[in-house]
Structures are given as C-alpha cells and as structure tokens.
mmCIF file of C-alpha atoms in Angstrom:
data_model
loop_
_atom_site.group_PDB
_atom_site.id
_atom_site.type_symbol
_atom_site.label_atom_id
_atom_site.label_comp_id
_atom_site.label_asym_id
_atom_site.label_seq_id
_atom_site.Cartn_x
_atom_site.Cartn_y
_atom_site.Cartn_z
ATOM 1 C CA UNK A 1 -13.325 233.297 -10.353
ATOM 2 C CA UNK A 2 -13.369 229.650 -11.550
ATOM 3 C CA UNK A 3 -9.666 230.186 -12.171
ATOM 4 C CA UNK A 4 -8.513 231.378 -8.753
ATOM 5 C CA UNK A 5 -9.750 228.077 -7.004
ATOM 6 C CA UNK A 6 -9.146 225.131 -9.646
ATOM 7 C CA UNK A 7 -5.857 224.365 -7.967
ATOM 8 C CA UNK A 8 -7.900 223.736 -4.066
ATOM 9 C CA UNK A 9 -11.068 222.499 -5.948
ATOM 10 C CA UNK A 10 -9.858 219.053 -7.596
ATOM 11 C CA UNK A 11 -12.007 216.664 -6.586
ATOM 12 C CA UNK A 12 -14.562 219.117 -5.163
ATOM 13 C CA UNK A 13 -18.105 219.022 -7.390
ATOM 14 C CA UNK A 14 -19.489 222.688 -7.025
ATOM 15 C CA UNK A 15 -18.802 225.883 -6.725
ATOM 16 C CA UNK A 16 -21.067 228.968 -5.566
ATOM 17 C CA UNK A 17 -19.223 232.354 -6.465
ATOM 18 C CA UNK A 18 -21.322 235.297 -4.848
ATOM 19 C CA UNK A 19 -19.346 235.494 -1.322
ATOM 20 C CA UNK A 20 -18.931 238.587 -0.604
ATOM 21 C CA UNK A 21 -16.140 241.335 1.238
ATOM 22 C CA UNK A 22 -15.323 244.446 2.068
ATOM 23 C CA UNK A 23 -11.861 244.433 0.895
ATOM 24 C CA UNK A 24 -10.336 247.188 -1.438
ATOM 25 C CA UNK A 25 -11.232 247.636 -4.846
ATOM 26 C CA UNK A 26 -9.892 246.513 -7.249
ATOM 27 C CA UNK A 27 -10.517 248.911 -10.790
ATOM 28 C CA UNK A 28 1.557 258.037 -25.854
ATOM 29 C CA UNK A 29 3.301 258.304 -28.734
ATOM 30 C CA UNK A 30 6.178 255.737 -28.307
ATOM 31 C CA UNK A 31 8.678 256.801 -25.768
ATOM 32 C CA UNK A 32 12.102 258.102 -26.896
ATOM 33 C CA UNK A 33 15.350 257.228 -25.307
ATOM 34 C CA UNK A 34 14.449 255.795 -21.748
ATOM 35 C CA UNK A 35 14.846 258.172 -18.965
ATOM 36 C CA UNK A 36 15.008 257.758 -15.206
ATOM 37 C CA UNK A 37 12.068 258.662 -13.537
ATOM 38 C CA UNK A 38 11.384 260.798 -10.353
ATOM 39 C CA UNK A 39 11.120 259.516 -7.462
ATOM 40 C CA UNK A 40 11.924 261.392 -4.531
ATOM 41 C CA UNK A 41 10.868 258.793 -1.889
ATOM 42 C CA UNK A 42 9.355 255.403 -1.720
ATOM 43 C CA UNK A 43 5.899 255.296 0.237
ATOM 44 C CA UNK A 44 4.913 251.794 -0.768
ATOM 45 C CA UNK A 45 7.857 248.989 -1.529
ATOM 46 C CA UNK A 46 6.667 245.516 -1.110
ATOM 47 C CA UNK A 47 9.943 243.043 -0.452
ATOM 48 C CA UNK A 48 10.565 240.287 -3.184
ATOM 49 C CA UNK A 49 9.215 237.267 -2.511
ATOM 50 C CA UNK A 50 11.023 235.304 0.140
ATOM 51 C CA UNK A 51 13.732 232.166 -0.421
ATOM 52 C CA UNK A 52 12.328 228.790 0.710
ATOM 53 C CA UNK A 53 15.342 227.228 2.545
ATOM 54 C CA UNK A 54 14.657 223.625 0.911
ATOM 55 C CA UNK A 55 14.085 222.378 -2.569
ATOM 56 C CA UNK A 56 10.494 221.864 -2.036
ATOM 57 C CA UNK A 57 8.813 218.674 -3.000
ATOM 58 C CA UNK A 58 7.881 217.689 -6.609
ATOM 59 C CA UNK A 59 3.767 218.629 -7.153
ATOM 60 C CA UNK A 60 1.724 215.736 -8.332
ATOM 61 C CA UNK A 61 -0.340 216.297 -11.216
ATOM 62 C CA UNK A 62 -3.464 213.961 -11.876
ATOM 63 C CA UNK A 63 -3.322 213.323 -15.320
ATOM 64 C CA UNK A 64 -7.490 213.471 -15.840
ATOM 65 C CA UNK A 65 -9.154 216.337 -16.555
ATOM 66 C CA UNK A 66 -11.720 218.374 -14.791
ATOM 67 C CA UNK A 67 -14.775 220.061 -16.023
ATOM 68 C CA UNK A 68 -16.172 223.132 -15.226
ATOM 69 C CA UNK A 69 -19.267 225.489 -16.001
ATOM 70 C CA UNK A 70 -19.887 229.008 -15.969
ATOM 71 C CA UNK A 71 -22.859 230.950 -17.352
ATOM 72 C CA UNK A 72 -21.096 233.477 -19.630
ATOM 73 C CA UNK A 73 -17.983 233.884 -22.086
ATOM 74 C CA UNK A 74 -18.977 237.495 -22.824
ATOM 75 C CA UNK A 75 -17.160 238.562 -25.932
ATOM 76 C CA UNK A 76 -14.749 235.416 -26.159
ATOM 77 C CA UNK A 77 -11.478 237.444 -26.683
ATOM 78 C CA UNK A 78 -8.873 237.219 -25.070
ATOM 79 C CA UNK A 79 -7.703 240.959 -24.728
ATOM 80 C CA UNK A 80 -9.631 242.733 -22.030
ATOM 81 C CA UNK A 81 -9.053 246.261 -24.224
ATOM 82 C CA UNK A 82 -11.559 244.906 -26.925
ATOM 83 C CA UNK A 83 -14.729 244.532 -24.369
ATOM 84 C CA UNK A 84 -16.460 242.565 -21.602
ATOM 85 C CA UNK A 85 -14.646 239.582 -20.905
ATOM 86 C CA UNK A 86 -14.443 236.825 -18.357
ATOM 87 C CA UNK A 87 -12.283 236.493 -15.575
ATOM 88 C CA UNK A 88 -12.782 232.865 -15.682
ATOM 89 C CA UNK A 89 -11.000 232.198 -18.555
ATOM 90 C CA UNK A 90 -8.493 235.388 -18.877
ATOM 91 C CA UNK A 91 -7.204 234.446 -15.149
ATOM 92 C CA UNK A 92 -6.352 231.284 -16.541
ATOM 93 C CA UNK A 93 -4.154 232.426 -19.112
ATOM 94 C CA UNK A 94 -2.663 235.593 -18.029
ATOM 95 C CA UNK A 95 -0.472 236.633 -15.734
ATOM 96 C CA UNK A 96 -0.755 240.273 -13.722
ATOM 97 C CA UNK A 97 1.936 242.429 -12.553
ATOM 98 C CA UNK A 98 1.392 242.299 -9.121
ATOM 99 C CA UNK A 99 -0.291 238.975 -7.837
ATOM 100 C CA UNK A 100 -2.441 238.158 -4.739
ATOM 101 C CA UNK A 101 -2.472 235.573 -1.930
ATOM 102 C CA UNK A 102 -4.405 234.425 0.669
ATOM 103 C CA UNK A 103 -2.718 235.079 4.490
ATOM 104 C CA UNK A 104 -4.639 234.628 7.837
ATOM 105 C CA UNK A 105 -7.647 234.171 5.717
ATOM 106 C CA UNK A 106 -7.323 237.759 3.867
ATOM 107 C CA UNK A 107 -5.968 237.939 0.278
ATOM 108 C CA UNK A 108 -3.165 240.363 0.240
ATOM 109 C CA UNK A 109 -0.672 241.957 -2.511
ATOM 110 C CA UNK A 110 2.346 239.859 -3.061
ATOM 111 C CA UNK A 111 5.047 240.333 -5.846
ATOM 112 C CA UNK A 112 4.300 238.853 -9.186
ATOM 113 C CA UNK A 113 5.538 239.868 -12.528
ATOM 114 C CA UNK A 114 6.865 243.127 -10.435
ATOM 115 C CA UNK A 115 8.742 241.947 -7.782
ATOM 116 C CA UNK A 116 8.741 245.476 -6.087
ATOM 117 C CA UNK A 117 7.267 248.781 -6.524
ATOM 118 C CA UNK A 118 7.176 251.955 -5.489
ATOM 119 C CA UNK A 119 5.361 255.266 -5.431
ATOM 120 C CA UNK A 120 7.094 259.254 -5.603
ATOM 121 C CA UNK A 121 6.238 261.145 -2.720
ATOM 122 C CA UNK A 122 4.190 264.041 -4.842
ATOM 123 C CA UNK A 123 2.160 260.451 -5.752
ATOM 124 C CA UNK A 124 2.334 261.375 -9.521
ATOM 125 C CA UNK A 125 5.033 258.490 -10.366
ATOM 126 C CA UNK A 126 4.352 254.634 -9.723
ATOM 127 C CA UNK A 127 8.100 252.817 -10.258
ATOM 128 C CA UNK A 128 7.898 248.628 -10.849
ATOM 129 C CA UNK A 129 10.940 246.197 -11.181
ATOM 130 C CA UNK A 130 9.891 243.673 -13.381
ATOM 131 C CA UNK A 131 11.005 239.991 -12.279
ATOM 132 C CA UNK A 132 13.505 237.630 -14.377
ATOM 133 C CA UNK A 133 12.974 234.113 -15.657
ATOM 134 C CA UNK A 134 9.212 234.566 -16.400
ATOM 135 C CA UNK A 135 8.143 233.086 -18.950
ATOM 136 C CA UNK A 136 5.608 233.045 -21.682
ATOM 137 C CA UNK A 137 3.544 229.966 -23.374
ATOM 138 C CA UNK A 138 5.910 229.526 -26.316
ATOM 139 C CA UNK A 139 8.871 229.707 -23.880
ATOM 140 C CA UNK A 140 9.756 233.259 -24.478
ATOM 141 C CA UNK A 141 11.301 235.579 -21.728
ATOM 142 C CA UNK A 142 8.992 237.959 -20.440
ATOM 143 C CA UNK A 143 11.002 241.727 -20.705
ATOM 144 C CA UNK A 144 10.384 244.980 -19.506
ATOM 145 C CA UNK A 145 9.217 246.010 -22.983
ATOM 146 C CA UNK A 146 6.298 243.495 -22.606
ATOM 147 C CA UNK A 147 5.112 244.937 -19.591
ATOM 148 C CA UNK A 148 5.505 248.604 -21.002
ATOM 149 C CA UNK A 149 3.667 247.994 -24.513
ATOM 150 C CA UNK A 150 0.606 245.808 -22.199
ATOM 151 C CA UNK A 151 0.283 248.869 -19.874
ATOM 152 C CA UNK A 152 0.184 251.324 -22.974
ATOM 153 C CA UNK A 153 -2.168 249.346 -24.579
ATOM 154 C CA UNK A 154 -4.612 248.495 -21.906
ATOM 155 C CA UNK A 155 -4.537 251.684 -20.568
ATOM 156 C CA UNK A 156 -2.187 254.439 -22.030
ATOM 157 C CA UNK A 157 -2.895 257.868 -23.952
ATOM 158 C CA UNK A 158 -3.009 255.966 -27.280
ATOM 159 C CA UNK A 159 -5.782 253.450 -26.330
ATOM 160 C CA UNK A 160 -8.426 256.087 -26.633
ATOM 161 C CA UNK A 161 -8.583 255.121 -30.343
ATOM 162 C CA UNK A 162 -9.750 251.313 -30.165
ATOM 163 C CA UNK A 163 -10.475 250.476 -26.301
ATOM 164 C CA UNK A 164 -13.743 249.198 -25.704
ATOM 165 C CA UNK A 165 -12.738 249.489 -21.834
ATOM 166 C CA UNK A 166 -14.929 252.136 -19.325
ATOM 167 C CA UNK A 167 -12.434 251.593 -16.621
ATOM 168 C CA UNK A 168 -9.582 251.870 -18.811
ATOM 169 C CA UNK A 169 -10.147 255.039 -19.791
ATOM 170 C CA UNK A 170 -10.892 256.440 -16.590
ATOM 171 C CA UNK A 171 -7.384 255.128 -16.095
ATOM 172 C CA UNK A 172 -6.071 256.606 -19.734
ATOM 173 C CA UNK A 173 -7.941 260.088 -18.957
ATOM 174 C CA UNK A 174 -4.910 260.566 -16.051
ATOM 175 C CA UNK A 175 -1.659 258.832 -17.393
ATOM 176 C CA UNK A 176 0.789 261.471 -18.529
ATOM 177 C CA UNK A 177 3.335 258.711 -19.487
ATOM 178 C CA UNK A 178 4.948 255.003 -19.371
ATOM 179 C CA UNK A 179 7.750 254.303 -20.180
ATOM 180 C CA UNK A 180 10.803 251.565 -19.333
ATOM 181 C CA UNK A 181 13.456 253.945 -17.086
ATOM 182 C CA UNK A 182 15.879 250.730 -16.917
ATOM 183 C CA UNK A 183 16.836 247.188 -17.977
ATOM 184 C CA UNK A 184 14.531 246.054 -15.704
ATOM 185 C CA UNK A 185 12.426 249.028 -14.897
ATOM 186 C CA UNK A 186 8.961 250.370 -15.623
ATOM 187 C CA UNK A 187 7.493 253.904 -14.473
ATOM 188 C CA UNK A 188 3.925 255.480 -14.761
ATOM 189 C CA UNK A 189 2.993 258.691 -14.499
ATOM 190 C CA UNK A 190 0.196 260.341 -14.090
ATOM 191 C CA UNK A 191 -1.196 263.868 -14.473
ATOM 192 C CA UNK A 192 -2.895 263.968 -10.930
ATOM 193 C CA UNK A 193 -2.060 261.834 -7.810
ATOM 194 C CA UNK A 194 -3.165 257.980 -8.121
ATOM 195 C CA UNK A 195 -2.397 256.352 -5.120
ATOM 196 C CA UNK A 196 -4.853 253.643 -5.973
ATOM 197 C CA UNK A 197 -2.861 252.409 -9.091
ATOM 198 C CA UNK A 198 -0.985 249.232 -8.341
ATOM 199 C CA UNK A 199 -5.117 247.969 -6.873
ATOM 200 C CA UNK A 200 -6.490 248.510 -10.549
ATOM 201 C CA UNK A 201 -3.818 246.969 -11.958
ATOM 202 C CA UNK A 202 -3.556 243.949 -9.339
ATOM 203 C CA UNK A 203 -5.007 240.078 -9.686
ATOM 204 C CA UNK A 204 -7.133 241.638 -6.773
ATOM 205 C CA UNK A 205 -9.662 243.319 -9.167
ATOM 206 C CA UNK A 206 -11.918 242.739 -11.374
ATOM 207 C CA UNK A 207 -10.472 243.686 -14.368
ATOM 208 C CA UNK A 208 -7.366 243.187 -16.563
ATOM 209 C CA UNK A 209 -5.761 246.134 -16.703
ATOM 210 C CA UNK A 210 -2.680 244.385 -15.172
ATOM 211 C CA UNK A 211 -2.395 241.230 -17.202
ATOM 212 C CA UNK A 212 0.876 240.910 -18.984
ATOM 213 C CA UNK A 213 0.507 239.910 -22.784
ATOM 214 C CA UNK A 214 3.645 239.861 -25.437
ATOM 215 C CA UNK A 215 4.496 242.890 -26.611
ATOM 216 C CA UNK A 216 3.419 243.151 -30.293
ATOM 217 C CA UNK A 217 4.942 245.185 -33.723
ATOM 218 C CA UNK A 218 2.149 248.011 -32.555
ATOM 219 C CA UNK A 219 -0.240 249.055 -29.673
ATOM 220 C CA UNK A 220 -3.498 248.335 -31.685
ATOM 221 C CA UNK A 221 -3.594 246.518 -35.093
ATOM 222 C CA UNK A 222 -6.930 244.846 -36.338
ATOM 223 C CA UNK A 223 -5.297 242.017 -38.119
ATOM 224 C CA UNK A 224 -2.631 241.283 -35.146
ATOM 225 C CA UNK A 225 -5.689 241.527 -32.387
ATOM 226 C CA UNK A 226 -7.329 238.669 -34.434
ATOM 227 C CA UNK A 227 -4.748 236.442 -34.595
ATOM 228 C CA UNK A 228 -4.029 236.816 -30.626
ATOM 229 C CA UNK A 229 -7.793 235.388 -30.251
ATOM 230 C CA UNK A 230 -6.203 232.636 -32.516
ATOM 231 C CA UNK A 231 -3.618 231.862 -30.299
ATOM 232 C CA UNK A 232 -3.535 233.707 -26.950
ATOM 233 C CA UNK A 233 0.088 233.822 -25.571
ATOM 234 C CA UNK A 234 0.231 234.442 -21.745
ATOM 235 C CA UNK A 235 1.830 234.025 -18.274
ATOM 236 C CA UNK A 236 -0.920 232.506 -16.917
ATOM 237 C CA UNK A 237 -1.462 228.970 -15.077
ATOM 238 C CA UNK A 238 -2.822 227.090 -18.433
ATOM 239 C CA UNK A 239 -2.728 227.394 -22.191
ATOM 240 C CA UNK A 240 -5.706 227.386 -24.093
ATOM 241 C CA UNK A 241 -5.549 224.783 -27.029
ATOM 242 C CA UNK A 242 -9.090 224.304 -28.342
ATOM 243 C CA UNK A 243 -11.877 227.535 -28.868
ATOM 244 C CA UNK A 244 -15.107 226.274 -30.013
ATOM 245 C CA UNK A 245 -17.006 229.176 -29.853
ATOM 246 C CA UNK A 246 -20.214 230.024 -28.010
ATOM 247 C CA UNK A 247 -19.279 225.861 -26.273
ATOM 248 C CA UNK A 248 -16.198 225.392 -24.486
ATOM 249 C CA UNK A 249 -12.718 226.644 -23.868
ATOM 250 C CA UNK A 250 -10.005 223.627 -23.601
ATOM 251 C CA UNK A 251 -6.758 224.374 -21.395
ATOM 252 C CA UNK A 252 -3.385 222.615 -20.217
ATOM 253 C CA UNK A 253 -1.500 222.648 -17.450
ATOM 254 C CA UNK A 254 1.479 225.208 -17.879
ATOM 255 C CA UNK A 255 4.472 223.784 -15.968
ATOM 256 C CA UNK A 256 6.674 226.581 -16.180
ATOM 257 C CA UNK A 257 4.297 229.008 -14.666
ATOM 258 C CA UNK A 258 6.644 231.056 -12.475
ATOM 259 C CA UNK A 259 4.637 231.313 -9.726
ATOM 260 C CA UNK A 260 5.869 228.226 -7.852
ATOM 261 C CA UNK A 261 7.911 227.188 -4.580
ATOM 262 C CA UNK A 262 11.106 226.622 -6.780
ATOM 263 C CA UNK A 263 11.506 230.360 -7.598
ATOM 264 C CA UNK A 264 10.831 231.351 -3.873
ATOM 265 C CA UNK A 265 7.159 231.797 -4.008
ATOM 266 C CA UNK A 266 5.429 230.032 -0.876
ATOM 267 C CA UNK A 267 2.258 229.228 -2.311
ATOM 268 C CA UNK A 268 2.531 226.622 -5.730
ATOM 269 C CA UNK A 269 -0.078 228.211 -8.046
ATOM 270 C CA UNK A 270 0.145 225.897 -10.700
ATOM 271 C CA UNK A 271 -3.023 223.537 -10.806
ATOM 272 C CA UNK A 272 -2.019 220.019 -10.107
ATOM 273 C CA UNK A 273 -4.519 218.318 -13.260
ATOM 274 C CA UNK A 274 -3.808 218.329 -16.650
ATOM 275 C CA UNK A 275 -6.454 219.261 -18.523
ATOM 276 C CA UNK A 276 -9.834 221.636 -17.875
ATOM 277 C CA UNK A 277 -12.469 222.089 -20.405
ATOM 278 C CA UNK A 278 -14.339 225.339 -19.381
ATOM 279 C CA UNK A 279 -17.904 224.791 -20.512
ATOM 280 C CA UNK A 280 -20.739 227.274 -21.395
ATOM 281 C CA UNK A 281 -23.844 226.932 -20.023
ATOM 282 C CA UNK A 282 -26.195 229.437 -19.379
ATOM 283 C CA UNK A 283 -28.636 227.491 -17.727
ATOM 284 C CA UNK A 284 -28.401 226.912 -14.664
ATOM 285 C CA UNK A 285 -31.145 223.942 -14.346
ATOM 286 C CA UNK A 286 -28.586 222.421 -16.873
ATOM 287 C CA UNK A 287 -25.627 223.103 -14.531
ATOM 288 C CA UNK A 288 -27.571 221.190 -11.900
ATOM 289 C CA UNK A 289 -28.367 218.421 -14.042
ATOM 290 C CA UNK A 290 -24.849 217.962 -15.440
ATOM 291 C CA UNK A 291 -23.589 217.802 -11.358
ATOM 292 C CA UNK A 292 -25.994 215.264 -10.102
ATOM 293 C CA UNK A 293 -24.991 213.459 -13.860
ATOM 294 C CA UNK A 294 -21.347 213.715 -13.125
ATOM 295 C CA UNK A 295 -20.648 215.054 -16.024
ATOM 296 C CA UNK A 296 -19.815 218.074 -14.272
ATOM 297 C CA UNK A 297 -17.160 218.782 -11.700
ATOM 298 C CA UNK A 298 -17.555 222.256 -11.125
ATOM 299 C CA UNK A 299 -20.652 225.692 -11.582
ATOM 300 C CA UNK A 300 -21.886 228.437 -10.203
ATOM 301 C CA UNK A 301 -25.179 227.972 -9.153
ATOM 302 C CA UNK A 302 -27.722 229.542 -6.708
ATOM 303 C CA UNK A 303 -28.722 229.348 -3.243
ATOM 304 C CA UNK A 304 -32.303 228.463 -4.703
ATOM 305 C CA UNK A 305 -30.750 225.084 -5.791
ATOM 306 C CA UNK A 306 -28.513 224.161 -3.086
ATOM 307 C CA UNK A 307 -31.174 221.731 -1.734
ATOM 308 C CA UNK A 308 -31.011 219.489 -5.545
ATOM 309 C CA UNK A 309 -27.074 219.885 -5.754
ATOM 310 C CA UNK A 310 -26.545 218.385 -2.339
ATOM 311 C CA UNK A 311 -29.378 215.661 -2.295
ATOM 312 C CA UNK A 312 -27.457 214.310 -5.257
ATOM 313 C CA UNK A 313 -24.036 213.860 -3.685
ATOM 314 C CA UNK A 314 -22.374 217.530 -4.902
ATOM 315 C CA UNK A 315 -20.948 220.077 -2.357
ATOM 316 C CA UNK A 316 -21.621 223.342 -1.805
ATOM 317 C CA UNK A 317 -18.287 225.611 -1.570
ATOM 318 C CA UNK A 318 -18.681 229.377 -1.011
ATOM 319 C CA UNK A 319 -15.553 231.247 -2.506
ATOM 320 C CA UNK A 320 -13.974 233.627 0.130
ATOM 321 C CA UNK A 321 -13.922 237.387 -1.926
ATOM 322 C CA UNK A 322 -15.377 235.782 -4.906
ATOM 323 C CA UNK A 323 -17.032 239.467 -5.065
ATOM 324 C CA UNK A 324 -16.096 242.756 -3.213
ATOM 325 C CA UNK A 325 -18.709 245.302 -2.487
ATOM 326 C CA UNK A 326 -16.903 248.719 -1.904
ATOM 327 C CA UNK A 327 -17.624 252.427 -1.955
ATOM 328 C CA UNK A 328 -15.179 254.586 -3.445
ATOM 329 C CA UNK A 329 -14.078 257.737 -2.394
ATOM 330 C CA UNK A 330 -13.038 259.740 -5.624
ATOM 331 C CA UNK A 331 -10.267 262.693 -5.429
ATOM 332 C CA UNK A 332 -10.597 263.033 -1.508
ATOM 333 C CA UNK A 333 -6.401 263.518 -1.432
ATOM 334 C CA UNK A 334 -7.769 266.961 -2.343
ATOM 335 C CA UNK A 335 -8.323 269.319 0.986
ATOM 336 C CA UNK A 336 -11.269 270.911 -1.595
ATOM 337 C CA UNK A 337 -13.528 268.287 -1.417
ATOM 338 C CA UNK A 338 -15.161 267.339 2.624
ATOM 339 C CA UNK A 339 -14.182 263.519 1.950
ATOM 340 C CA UNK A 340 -10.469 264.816 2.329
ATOM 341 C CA UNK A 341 -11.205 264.869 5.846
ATOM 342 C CA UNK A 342 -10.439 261.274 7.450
ATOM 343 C CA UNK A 343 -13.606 261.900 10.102
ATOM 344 C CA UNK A 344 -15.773 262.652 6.509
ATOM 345 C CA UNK A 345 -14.705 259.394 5.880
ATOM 346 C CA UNK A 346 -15.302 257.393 8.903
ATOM 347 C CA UNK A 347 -18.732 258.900 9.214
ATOM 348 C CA UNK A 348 -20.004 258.119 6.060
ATOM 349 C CA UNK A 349 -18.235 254.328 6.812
ATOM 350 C CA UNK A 350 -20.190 254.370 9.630
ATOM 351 C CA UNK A 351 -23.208 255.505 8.127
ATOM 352 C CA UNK A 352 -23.734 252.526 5.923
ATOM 353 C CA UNK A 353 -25.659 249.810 7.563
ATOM 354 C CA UNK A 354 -23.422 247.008 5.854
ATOM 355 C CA UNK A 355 -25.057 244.158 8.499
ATOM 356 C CA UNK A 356 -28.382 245.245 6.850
ATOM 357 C CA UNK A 357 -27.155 245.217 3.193
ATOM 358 C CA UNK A 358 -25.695 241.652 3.870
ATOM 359 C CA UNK A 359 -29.280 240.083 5.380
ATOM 360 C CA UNK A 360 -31.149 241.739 3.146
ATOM 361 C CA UNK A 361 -29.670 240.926 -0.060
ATOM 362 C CA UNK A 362 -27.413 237.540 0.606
ATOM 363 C CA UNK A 363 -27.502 236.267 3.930
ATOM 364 C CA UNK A 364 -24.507 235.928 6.334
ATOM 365 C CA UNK A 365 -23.579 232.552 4.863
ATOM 366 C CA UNK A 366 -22.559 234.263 1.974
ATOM 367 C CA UNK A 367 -21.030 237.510 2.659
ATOM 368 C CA UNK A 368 -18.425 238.874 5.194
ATOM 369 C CA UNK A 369 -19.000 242.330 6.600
ATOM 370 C CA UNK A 370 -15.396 244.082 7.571
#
C-alpha cells in the first residue's frame, strides 16, 4: 500500500498499514476479426473524467529521494500471473483499467485506463472504452490491443496453462471471451453473470488482475516473461531502474503518468520526489531502528512499537482502507440459492458482530466498521 500514499507521505517518517474497512472487495484462442458485442442496455456507465476549467498549476517535485521499508517482496516479478507479488512495488509501476480515488473520505471508482464502461443487461457482457494519450515508460501509446492481450493473459481461457494465480482462475473458470469490438473498444464475456467484474479488476483490490502491461508477440512465453522482470514496462507512477534482488527496488518519478490535472483528472497522482528506493527488511526491530536513525523515511510497523517510533521523533500514520475485511456472497443473483433473497442478506449482515471483531482483534484506532 506503500505506493498509494507516497505522493501525501513526503516528509512524513512512518507508516502503519493494517487500517481496516468494510468497503467492497476487491478480487482463448486469439480472437478473429473483431466483432461488436451485445449489449442490450447499460446498467453501470461511469462519466469520463471531468475538464478542469484552468490550466492548473505546475507540481513541484523535490529533487531528493525518499526511502521506504516493507517486510516482503514475495516472488520479485513483476507480472502478477507468475505468483504472489507485492502491491507495494507493482502499484508503483502499473497502471489499472479502472482507477480509484478518495471522495468525502471514501475511495470510490473513477475512470482510468477505461474512461467508461458498461455492463449488458443479461450481465454476461462487461463493455470498456479505453482512454487516448496514455502512455507507457518507453513513451509508447497505450492501445486497445494492450489492454485485450493483459486481460487474456492475467485472466483469460488460455492462462490455465502457466498462471500461478488462485484468483485468476476463479476469474478464467467463467470468461467465455475478450476480445477488442472497436478502435477503442474492449468487451468481456462471461459464461455466467459477473456483476462483480470491473471490482476484481479495479486499483480497489488486492490484486492485479487489472494492471495494464504492453502487449507482447504471445500470451505466455518463458523467455519473454524473463526479460519483462528485466525491464518492467508500465503505466504506473514510477519506473523501476535498479533490482538488486532479495535488497531493494530503485524507482523514478514518471512525468508523463496520465493521471494528472492537465488531462482533466482532479486529483495529480504523480508523486512530487524524484527518486524512492523501496527497501527490504523483514525485521521489524530493524525498521524501528532505521526510523529513529533517519535512515528511514517510511515502514510498516506494529502497534507493539508505536511507543519507540514516536519517543524518537517518527509519526505514526494509519492508512485509511489500507485493508478491507469483507464477506462475500457467491452466486446469490441465482433465486436457487436463500442468499438471493436481499432480507438473507441483511440478516446475515446483521448477524456479524463487526464492533466485536474490530475490539477484539485491532482496536477502533485502527479499523472502521461500516
């Protein structure tokens, strides 16, 4: 989650990352001639992103460099298809096809990559119009085909034979088909109703089902997967330009990021340092040490040692939906099963002692109950 708050955090020392919500979840043989696909009517069409009516004022970017600590790289890939990896690093470089925001102090969809999208009304076909003028690290256009080839490979029929992804595949198990219906178009569809799509496949989640990565000569390749971990090409809000395995990560600021007031968005997501070295260190004594040092600017650490980070100068910052905590209710747009039933639902909502849950395990300091 490091990556969602770099851009507020400047300046700030520490981080703690177990807040906790209630918010929603997240998470083919090529396609011949492209075909229009059906939608009969929209139930769910976000508006692009609105037109600021000024030029907006020129970010300033500290040219130092911040420092930051996390506990875990997992598999150190950069391709969420190929394994456990870590949102702290593939938020930084990646871009998703729908993005999230924060308004009146709840993070909401907003366009991103897809400016709009839209679902058929038998709920089998998700429609997305992808956005112009983003761009990738080495200055290429990002194109339809890109996000057609990342959602096939993430997720689609083929990726049975190399993903390494649980959630994936539950995905995978129900796609019937994707495929690029238009210059600028993208469709999904899916055996059985998936209403819950564009949440998988948002920055909302957990996973990375939605990042956008260039499309490549084919959906799985083991020499072509290695050389991405060489030189991972995103969308994202910094480039990664030094790997030293198992140590740290090294990043730069990406100044053509598109998500910025200039192309009508009205938050500027692009960080405003240069550089961030994203260190590993599983230890979190260590992580103490190096923030009381200053050789630290930002870690996760514990509530058991708050009381050492703040008697040596560092603040304690609890990130709002760092992690959601959600029940989910599987297949209940079928009238067989009870859950179908909206008063199933609100009983079993009700049912949950979430005020308990939150004392119990993490105190309300930490975690929201909605």
């Amino acid at each position: 989650m490091i990556a969602k708050i770099l851009t507020t955090l400047l300046g700030l020392t520490l981080i703690l990352m177990v807040a906790c919500g209630s918010a929603a979840e997240p998470t083919a043989a090529p396609a011949a001639e492209p075909t229009a696909a059906p939608v009969e009517s929209a139930t769910s069409q976000p508006t692009a992103v609105p037109q600021v009516a000024a030029p907006p004022a020129e970010i300033e970017v500290n040219p130092g460099k911040v420092t930051a600590m996390i506990g875990n790289f997992g598999i150190e890939r950069f391709d969420g298809v190929y394994g456990s990896t870590v949102q702290d690093y593939m938020r930084i470089i990646h871009s998703f096809l729908i993005s999230a925001d924060v308004k009146d102090g709840q993070r909401v969809f907003i366009p991103g990559i897809a400016t709009q999208w839209q679902m058929s009304s038998d709920g089998l076909t998700w429609i997305f119009t992808i956005r112009d003028g983003v761009k990738f690290f080495d200055g290429k256009e990002l194109t339809a085909e890109d996000v057609v080839w990342s959602l096939r490979h993430h997720h689609g029929p083929d990726s049975f034979e190399y993903s390494q992804s649980d959630s994936a595949m539950t995905i995978a198990r129900n796609v019937d088909r994707m495929e690029q219906t238009g210059p600028d178009q993208v469709s999904v569809t899916f055996k059985e109703p998936f209403v819950e799509y564009t949440e998988r496949i948002s920055e909302n989640t957990g996973a990375t089902h939605g990042a956008i990565h260039p499309k490549r000569a084919s959906l799985h390749d083991d020499d072509e997967a290695a050389a991405y971990d060489e030189n991972p090409i995103g969308a994202g809000i910094m480039r990664l330009v030094e790997h030293v395995p198992s140590d740290v990560m090294s990043f730069e600021r990406f100044a053509d990021h598109y998500q910025q007031p200039e192309n009508g968005f009205p938050t500027d997501k692009r960080v405003n340092f240069t550089l961030l070295d994203l260190r590993l260190i599983p230890e979190e004594s260590t992580r103490v040490a190096a923030l009381r040092a200053g050789s630290a600017d930002i870690a996760p650490i514990s509530l058991a040692t708050r009381e050492q980070v703040e008697a040596g100068g560092g603040r304690l910052v609890f990130g709002p939906e760092a992690v959601f905590l959600m029940p989910n209710y599987r297949g209940c747009w079928k009238s067989e099963f009870p859950c179908h039933d909206k008063r199933v639902r609100q009983a079993l909502d009700y049912a949950i002692d979430k005020e308990l849950m939150r004392d119990r395990l993490y105190g309300p300091d930490v975690m929201q109950v909605k």
